[in-house]
Short mmCIF file of C-alpha atoms and ligand atoms in Angstrom, two decimals:
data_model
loop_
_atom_site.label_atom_id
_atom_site.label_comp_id
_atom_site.label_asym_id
_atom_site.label_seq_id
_atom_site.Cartn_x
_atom_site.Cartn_y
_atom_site.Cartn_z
CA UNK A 1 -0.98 -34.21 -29.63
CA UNK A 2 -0.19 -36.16 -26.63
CA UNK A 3 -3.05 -37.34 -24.16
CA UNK A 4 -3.02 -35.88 -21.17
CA UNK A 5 -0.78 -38.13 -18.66
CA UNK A 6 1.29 -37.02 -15.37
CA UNK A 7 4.07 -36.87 -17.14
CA UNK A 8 4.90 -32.55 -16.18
CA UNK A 9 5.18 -31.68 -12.98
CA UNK A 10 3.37 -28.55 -13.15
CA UNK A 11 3.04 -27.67 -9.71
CA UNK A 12 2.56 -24.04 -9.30
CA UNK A 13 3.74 -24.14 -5.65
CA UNK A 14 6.89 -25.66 -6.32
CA UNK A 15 9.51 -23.09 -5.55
CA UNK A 16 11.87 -24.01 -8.40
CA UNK A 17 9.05 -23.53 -10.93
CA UNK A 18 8.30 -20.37 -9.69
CA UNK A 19 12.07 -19.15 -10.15
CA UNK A 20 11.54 -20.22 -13.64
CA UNK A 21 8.21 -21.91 -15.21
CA UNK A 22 8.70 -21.15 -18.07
CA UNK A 23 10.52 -24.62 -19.38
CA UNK A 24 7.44 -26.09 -18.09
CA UNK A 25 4.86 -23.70 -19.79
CA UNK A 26 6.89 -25.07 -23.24
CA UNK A 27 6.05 -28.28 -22.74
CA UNK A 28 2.26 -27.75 -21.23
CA UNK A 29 1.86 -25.49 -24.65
CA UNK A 30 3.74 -28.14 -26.89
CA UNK A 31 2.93 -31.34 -25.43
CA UNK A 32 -0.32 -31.39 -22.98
CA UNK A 33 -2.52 -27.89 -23.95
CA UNK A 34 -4.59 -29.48 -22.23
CA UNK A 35 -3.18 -30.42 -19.23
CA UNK A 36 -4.45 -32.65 -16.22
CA UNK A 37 -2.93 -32.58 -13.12
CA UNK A 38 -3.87 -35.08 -10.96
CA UNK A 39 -2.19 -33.91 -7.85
CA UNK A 40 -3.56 -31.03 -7.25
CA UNK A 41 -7.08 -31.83 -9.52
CA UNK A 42 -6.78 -29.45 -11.95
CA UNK A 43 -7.18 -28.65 -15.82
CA UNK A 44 -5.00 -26.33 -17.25
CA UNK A 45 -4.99 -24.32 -20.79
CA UNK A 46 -2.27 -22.73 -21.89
CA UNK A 47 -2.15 -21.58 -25.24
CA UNK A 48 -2.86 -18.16 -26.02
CA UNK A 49 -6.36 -18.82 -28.14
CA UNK A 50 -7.33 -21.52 -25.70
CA UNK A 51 -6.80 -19.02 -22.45
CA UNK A 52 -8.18 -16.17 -24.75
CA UNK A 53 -11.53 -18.36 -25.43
CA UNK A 54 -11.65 -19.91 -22.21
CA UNK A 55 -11.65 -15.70 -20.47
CA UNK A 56 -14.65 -15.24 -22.79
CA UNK A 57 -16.61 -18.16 -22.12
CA UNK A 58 -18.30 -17.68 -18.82
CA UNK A 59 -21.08 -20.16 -19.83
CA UNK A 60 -18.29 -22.76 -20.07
CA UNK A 61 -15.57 -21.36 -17.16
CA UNK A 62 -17.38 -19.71 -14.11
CA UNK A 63 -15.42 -17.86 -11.23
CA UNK A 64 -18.01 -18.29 -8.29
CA UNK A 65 -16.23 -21.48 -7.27
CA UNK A 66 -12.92 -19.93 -6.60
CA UNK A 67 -10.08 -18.57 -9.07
CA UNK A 68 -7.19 -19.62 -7.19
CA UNK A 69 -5.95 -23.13 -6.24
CA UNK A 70 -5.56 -22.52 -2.87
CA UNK A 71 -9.28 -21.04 -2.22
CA UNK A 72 -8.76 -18.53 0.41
CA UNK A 73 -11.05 -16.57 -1.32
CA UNK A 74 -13.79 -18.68 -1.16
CA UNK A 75 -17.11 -17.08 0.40
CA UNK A 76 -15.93 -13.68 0.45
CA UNK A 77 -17.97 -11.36 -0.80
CA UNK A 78 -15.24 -10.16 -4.30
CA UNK A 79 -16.63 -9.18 -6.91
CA UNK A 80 -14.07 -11.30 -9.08
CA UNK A 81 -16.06 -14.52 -7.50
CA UNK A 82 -18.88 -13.43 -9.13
CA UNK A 83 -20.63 -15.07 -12.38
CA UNK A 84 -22.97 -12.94 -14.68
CA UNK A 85 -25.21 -11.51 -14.50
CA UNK A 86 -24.64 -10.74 -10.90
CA UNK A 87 -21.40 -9.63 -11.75
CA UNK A 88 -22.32 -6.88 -13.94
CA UNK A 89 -24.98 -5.33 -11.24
CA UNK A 90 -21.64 -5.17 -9.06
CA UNK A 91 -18.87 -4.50 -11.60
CA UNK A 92 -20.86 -1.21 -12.26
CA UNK A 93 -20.54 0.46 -9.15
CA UNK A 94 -16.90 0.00 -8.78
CA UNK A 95 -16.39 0.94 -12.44
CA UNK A 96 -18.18 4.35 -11.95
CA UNK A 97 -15.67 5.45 -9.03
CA UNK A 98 -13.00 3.78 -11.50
CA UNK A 99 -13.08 6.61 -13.92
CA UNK A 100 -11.33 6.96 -16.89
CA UNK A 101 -11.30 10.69 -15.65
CA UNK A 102 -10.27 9.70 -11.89
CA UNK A 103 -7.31 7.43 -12.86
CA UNK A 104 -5.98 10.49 -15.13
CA UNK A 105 -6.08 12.77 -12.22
CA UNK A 106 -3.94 10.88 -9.78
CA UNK A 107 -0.76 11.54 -11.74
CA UNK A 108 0.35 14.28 -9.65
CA UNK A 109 -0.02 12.79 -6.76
CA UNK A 110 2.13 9.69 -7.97
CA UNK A 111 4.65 11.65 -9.43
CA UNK A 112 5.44 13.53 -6.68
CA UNK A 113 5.05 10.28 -4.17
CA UNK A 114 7.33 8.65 -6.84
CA UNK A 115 10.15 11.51 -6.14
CA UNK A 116 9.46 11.53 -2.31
CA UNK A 117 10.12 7.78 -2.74
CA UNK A 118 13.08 8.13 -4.52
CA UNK A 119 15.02 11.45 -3.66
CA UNK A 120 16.23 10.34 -0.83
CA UNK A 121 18.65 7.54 -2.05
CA UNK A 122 20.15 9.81 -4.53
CA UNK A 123 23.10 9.80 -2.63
CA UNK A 124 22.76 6.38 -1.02
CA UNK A 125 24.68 4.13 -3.93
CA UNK A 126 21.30 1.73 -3.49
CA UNK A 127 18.26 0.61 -2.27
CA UNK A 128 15.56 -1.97 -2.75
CA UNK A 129 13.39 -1.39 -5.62
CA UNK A 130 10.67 -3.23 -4.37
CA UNK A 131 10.48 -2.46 -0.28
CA UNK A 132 11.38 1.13 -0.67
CA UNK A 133 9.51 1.93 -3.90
CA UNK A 134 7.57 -0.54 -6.03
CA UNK A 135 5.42 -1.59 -3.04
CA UNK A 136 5.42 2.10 -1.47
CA UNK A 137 3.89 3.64 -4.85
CA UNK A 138 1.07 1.98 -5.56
CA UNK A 139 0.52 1.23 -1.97
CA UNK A 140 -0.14 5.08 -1.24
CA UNK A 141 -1.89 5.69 -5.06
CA UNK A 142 -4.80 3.23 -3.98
CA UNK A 143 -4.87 4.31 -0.50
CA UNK A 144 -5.17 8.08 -1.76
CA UNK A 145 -8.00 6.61 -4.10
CA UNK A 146 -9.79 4.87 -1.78
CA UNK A 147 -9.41 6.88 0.99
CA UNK A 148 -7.21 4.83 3.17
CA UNK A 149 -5.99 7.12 6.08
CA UNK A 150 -1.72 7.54 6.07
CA UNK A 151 -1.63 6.02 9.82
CA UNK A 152 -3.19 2.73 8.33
CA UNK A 153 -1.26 2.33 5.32
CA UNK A 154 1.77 0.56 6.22
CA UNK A 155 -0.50 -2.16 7.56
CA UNK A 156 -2.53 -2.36 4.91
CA UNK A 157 0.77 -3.20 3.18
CA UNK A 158 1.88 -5.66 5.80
CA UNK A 159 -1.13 -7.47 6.05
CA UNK A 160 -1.69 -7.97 2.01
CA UNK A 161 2.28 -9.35 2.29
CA UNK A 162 1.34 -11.63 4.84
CA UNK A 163 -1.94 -13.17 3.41
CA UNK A 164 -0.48 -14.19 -0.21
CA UNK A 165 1.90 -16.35 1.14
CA UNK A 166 1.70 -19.70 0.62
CA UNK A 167 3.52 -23.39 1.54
CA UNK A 168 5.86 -23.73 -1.26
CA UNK A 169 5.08 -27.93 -1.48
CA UNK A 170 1.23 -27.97 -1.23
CA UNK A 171 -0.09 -24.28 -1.58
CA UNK A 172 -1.71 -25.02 1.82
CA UNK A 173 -2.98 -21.86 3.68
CA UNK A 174 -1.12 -21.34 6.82
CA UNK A 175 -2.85 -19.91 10.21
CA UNK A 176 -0.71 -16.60 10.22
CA UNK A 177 -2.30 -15.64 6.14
CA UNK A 178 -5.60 -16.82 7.52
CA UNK A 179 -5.12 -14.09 10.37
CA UNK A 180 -3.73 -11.42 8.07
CA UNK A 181 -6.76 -11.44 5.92
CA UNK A 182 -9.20 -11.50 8.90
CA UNK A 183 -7.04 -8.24 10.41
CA UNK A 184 -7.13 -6.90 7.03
CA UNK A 185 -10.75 -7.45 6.70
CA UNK A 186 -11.46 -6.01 10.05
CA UNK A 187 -9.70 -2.67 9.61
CA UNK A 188 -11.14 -2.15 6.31
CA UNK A 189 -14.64 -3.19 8.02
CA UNK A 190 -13.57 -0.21 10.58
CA UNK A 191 -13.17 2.49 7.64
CA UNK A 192 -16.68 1.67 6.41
CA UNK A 193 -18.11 2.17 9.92
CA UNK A 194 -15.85 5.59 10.31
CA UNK A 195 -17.35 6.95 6.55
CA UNK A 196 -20.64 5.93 7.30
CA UNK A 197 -21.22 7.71 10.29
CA UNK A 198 -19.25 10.93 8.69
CA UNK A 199 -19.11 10.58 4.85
CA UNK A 200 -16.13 12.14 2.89
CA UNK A 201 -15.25 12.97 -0.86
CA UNK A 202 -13.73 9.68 -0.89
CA UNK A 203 -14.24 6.23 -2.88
CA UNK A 204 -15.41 4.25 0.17
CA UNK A 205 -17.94 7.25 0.95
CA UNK A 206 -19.34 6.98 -3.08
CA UNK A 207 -19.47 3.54 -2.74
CA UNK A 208 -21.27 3.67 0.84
CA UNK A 209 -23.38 5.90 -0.89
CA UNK A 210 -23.99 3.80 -4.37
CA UNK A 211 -26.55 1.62 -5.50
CA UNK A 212 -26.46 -1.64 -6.90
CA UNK A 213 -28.84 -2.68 -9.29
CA UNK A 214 -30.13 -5.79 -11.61
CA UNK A 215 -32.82 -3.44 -13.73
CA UNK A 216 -35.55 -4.05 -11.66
CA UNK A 217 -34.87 -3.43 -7.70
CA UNK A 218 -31.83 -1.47 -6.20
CA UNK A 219 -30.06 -2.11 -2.89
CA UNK A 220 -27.57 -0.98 -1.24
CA UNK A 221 -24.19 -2.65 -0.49
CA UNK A 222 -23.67 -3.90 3.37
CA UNK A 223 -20.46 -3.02 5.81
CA UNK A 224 -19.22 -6.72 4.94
CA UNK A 225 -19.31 -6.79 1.28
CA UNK A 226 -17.97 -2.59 0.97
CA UNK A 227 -15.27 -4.36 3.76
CA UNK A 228 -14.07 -7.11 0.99
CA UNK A 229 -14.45 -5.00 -1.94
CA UNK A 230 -11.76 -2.26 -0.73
CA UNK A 231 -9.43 -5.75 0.32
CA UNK A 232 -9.76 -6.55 -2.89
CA UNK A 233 -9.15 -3.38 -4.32
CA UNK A 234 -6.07 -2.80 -1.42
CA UNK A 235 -4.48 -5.95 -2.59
CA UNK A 236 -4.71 -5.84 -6.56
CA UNK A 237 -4.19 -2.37 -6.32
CA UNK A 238 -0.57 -2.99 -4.97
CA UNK A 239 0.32 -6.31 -4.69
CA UNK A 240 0.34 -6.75 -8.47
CA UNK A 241 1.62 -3.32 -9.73
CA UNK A 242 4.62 -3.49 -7.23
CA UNK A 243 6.30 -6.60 -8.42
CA UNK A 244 5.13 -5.44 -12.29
CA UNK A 245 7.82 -2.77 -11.59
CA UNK A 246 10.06 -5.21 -9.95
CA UNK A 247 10.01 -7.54 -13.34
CA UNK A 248 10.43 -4.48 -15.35
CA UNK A 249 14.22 -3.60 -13.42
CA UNK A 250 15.38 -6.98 -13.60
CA UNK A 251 14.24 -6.54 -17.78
CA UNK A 252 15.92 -3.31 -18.49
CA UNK A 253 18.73 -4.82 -16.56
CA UNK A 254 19.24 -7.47 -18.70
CA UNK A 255 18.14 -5.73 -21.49
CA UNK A 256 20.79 -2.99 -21.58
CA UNK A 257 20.19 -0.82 -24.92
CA UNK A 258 16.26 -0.89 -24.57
CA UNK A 259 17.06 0.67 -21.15
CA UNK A 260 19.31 3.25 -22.73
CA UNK A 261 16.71 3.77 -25.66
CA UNK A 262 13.80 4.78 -22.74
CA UNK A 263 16.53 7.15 -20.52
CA UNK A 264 17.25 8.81 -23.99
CA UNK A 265 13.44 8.72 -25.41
CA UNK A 266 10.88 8.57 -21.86
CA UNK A 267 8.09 8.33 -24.47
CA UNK A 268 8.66 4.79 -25.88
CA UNK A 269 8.13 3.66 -21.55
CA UNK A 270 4.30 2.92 -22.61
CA UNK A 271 5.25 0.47 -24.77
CA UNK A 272 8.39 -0.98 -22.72
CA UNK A 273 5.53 -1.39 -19.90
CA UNK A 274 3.22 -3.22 -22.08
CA UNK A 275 6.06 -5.16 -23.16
CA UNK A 276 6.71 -5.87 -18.91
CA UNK A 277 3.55 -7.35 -18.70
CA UNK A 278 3.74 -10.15 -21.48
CA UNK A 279 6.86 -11.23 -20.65
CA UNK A 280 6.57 -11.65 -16.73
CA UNK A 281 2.81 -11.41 -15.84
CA UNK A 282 2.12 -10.67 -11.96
CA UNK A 283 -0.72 -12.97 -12.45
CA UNK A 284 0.72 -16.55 -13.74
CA UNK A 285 -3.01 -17.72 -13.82
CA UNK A 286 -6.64 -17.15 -13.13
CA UNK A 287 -8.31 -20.09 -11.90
CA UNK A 288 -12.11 -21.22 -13.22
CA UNK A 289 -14.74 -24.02 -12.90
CA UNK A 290 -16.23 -25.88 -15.90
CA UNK A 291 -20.18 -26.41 -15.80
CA UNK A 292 -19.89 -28.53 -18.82
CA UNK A 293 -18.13 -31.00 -20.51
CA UNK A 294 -15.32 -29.04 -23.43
CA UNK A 295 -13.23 -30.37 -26.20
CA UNK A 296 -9.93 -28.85 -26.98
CA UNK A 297 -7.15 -30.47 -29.24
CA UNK A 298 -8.94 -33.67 -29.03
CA UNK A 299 -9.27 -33.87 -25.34
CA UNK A 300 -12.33 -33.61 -23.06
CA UNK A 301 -12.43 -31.53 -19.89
CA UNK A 302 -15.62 -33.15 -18.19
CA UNK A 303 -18.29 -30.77 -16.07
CA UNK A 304 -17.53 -29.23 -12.85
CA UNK A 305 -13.87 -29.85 -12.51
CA UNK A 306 -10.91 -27.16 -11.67
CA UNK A 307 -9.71 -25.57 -14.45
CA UNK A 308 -6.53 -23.08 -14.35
CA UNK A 309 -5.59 -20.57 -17.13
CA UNK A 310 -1.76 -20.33 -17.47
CA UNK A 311 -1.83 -16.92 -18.35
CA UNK A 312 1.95 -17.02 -17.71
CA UNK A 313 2.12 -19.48 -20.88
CA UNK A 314 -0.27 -17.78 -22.90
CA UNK A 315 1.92 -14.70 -22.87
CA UNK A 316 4.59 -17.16 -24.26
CA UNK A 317 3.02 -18.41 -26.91
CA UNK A 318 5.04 -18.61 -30.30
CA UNK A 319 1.82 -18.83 -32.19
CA UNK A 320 0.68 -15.47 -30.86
CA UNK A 321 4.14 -13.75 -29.85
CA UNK A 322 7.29 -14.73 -32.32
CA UNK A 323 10.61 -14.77 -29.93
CA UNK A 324 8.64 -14.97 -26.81
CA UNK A 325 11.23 -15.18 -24.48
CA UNK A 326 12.66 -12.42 -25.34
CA UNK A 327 12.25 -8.99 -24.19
CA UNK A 328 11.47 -6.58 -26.98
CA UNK A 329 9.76 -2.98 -26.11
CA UNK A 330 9.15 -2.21 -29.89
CA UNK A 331 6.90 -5.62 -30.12
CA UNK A 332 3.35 -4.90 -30.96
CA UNK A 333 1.16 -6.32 -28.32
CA UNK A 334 -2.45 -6.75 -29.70
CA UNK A 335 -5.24 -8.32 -27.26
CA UNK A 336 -2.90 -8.54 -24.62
CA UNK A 337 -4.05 -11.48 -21.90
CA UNK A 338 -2.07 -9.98 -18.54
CA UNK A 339 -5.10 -8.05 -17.29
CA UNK A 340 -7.13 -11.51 -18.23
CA UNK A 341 -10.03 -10.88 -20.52
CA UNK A 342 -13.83 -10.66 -20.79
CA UNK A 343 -16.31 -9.33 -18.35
CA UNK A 344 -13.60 -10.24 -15.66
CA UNK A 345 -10.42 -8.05 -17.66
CA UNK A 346 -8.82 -6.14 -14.79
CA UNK A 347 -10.93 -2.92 -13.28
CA UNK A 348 -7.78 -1.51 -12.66
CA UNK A 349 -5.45 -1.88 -16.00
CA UNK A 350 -5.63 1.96 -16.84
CA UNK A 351 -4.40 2.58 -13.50
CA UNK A 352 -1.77 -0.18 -13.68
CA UNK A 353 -0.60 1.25 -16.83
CA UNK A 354 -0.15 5.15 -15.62
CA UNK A 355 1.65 3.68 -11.97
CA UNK A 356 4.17 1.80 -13.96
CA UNK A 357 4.59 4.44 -16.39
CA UNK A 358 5.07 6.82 -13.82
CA UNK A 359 7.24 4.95 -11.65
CA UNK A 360 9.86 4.41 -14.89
CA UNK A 361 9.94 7.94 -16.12
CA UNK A 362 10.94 8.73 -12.18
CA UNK A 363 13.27 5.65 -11.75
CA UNK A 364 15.51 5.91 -15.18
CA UNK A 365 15.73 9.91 -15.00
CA UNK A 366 16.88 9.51 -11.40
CA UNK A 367 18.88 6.47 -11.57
CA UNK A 368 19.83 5.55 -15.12
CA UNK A 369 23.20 3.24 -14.91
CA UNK A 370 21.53 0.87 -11.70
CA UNK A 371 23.04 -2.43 -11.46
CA UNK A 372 20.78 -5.66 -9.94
CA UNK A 373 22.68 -6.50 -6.29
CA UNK A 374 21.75 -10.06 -7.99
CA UNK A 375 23.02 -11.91 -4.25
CA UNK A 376 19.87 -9.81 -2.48
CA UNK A 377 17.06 -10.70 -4.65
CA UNK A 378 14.33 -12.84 -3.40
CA UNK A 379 10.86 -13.92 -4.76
CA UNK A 380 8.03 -13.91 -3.09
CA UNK A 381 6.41 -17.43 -2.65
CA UNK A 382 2.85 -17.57 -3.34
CA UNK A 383 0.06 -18.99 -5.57
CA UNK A 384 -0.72 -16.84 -8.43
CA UNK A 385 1.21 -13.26 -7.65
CA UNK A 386 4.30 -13.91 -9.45
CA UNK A 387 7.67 -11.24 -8.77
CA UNK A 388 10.07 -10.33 -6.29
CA UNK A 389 10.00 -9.67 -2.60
CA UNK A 390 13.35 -7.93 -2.40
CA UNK A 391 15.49 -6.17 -5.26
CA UNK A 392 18.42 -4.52 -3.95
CA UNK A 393 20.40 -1.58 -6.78
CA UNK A 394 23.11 -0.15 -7.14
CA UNK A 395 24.31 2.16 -9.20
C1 LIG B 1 -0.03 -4.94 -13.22
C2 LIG B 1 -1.04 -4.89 -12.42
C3 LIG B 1 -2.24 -5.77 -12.49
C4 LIG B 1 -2.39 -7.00 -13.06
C5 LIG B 1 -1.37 -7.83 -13.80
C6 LIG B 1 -3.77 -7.41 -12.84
C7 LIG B 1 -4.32 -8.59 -13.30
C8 LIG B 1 -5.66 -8.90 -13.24
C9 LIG B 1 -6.27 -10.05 -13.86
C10 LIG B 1 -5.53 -11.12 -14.66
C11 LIG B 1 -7.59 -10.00 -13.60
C12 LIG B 1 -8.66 -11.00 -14.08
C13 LIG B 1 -8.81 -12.14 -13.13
C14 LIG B 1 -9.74 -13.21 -13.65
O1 LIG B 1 -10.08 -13.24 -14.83
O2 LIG B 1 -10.12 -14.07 -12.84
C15 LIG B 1 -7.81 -8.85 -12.77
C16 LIG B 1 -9.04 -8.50 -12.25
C17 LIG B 1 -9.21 -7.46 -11.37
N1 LIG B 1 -8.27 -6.50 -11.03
FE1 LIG B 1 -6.37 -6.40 -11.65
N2 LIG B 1 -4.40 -6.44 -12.12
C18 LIG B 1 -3.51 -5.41 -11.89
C19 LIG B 1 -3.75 -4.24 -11.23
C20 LIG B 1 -4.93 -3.92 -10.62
C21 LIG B 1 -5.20 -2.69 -9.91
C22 LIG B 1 -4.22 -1.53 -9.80
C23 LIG B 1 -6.46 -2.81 -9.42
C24 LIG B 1 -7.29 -1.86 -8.61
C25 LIG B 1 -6.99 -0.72 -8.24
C26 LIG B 1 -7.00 -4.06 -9.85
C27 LIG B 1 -8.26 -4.53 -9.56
C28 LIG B 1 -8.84 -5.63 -10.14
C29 LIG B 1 -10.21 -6.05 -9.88
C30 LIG B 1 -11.21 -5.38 -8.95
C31 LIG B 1 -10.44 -7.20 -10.66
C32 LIG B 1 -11.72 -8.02 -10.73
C33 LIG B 1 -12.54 -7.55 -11.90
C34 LIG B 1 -13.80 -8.36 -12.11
O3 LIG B 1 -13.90 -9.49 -11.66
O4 LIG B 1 -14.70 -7.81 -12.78
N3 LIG B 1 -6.05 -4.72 -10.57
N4 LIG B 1 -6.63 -8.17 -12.59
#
């Protein structure tokens, strides 16, 4: 094992490790798991049962001091910045409008947005995967959830695109995502006003409506904090599932006879999707703070420093998956890391799971011979969201 040293460039930012980090994730597995990177002062781990631990540890790895490198989402009121046991109080009352039940429910609705999506390019010859559909979907499944009214959609959408991105040298925040997210913030803020005055059977009414509680006192949750809780729920609820699906065309692309084994068999897509998610995570890394010092493979990460886990790397990890780079939808996938793990494992996996299962049963019996228009596609630039901004088809 290797001391930690300068020696990979391992910045995230960097637009030609985003087209491809995984040559770098090799060598921050092989030769620095644990890595320190002095530029941007951070830790990272990146080995599957290093991440894995880390996730569980939130004695060790707290999220109240930001999980990004960038920090835009510092002092907002998310409940993914919160620590336990505050956490749980909150986690609870979006996990009871989260509903096993709930997310079942809202297949209709997807399928047929999925066909109104998609019918009308039958007869085009192509269109972009990710503008007119993989964004679109999930875009109008959370808005239908949470009660997002139509007019306000496709600014909802616009806004969430405008506040991920990121200066491709230094991550730095620029003024026009640090207006997006106030806009975004205000218009949600407007929604709570509207449902308080006149409740509806929606999730921002319930959660108007909802109590928060630590065992011994309740309370109630205020405009600001319902206001940040739907942005967060607006932006994981689409940013992430939209370029999931992106990853998952450019894979069956590339991967011609698994994509002829799910037109001829729809029922092995489940597995092709959890497959989708190891080998391209949207998220390439949840960030953390230590609170004490830690000793991994020999080398100490010291108290209150910046610690990233690569889930990107983790998902790549011989020890865990043999073959990693390669895309195989017959793998068996146990304790998958994409949705991160622990008290913080993604609220809305199940939901994740049914959109992208959804939106490939529609795609491949609609469109099953699509090319990639490889000269069109373009990735989106930002700090943790990893996929494509444009994905242009043929077929
Ligand atoms: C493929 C799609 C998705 C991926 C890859 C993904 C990934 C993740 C990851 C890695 C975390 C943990 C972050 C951490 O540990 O710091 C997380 C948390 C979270 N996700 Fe997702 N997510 C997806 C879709 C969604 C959807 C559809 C929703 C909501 C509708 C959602 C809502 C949330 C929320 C609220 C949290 C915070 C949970 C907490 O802190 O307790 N996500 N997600």
């Amino acid at each position: 094992m290797t001391s930690p040293s300068a020696e990979i460039d391992y910045n995230p930012f960097d637009f030609a490790i985003q087209h491809n980090p995984f040559p770098t994730y090799e060598r921050l597995r092989e030769e620095q798991p644990v890595h320190h990177n002095e530029r941007f002062g951070f830790w990272a781990l990146s080995r599957y049962d290093d991440v894995m631990a880390a996730s569980l540890d939130t004695d060790s790895f707290i999220s109240s001091k930001g999980v990004t490198l960038e920090g835009a989402e510092l002092g907002l009121p998310l409940l993914i910045l919160k620590d336990p046991p505050e956490h749980e109080w909150h986690r609870r009352v979006v996990s009871r409008v989260f509903t096993p039940r709930r997310v079942a429910g809202l297949e209709p609705f997807m399928r047929a947005a999925a066909a109104e999506l998609l019918d009308p390019h039958r007869e085009a010859g192509g269109f972009d995967v990710i503008e007119d559909f993989s964004i679109q979907l999930p875009l109008r499944v959370i808005s239908e959830l949470l009660g997002i009214p139509e007019t306000h959609r496709q600014e909802v959408h616009h806004l969430a695109d405008r506040l991920v991105i990121r200066d491709g040298d230094t991550g730095a925040i620029s003024a026009d995502a640090q207006q997006a997210a106030a806009e975004l913030g205000a218009l949600l803020h407007g929604l709570v006003v509207e449902r308080r005055a006149s409740p509806g059977d929606d999730v921002i009414s319930m959660m108007i409506a909802a109590d928060v509680t630590d065992g011994a006192r309740s309370w109630k949750l205020t405009d600001h904090e319902l206001a940040y809780r739907f942005m967060e729920l607006a932006f994981a609820g689409h940013e992430t599932v939209s370029r999931l699906v992106g990853t998952g065309v450019v894979a069956l692309a590339w991967y011609p006879a698994a994509r002829r084994e799910l037109v001829a068999d729809p029922s092995s897509i489940p597995g092709a999707v959890e497959e989708m998610l190891r080998w391209d995570p949207p998220s390439h890394f949840q960030g953390r703070w230590s609170t004490r010092e830690t000793t991994w493979h020999g080398v100490t990460i010291p108290a209150d420093q910046r610690v990233v886990l690569v889930t990107g790397a983790a998902t790549h990890d011989p020890r865990h998956f043999p073959d990693p780079e390669v895309f195989d939808i017959h793998r068996s996938i146990e304790r998958p890391l994409t949705f991160g793990f622990g008290v913080h494992l993604c609220l809305g996996a199940a939901l994740a799971r049914l959109e992208a299962r959804v939106a490939f049963e529609e795609l491949l019996s609609r469109f099953p011979d699509f090319e990639l228009d490889e000269a069109g596609i373009v990735r989106i630039r930002t700090g943790n969201v990893r996929g494509l901004a444009h994905l242009p088809i043929t077929y």
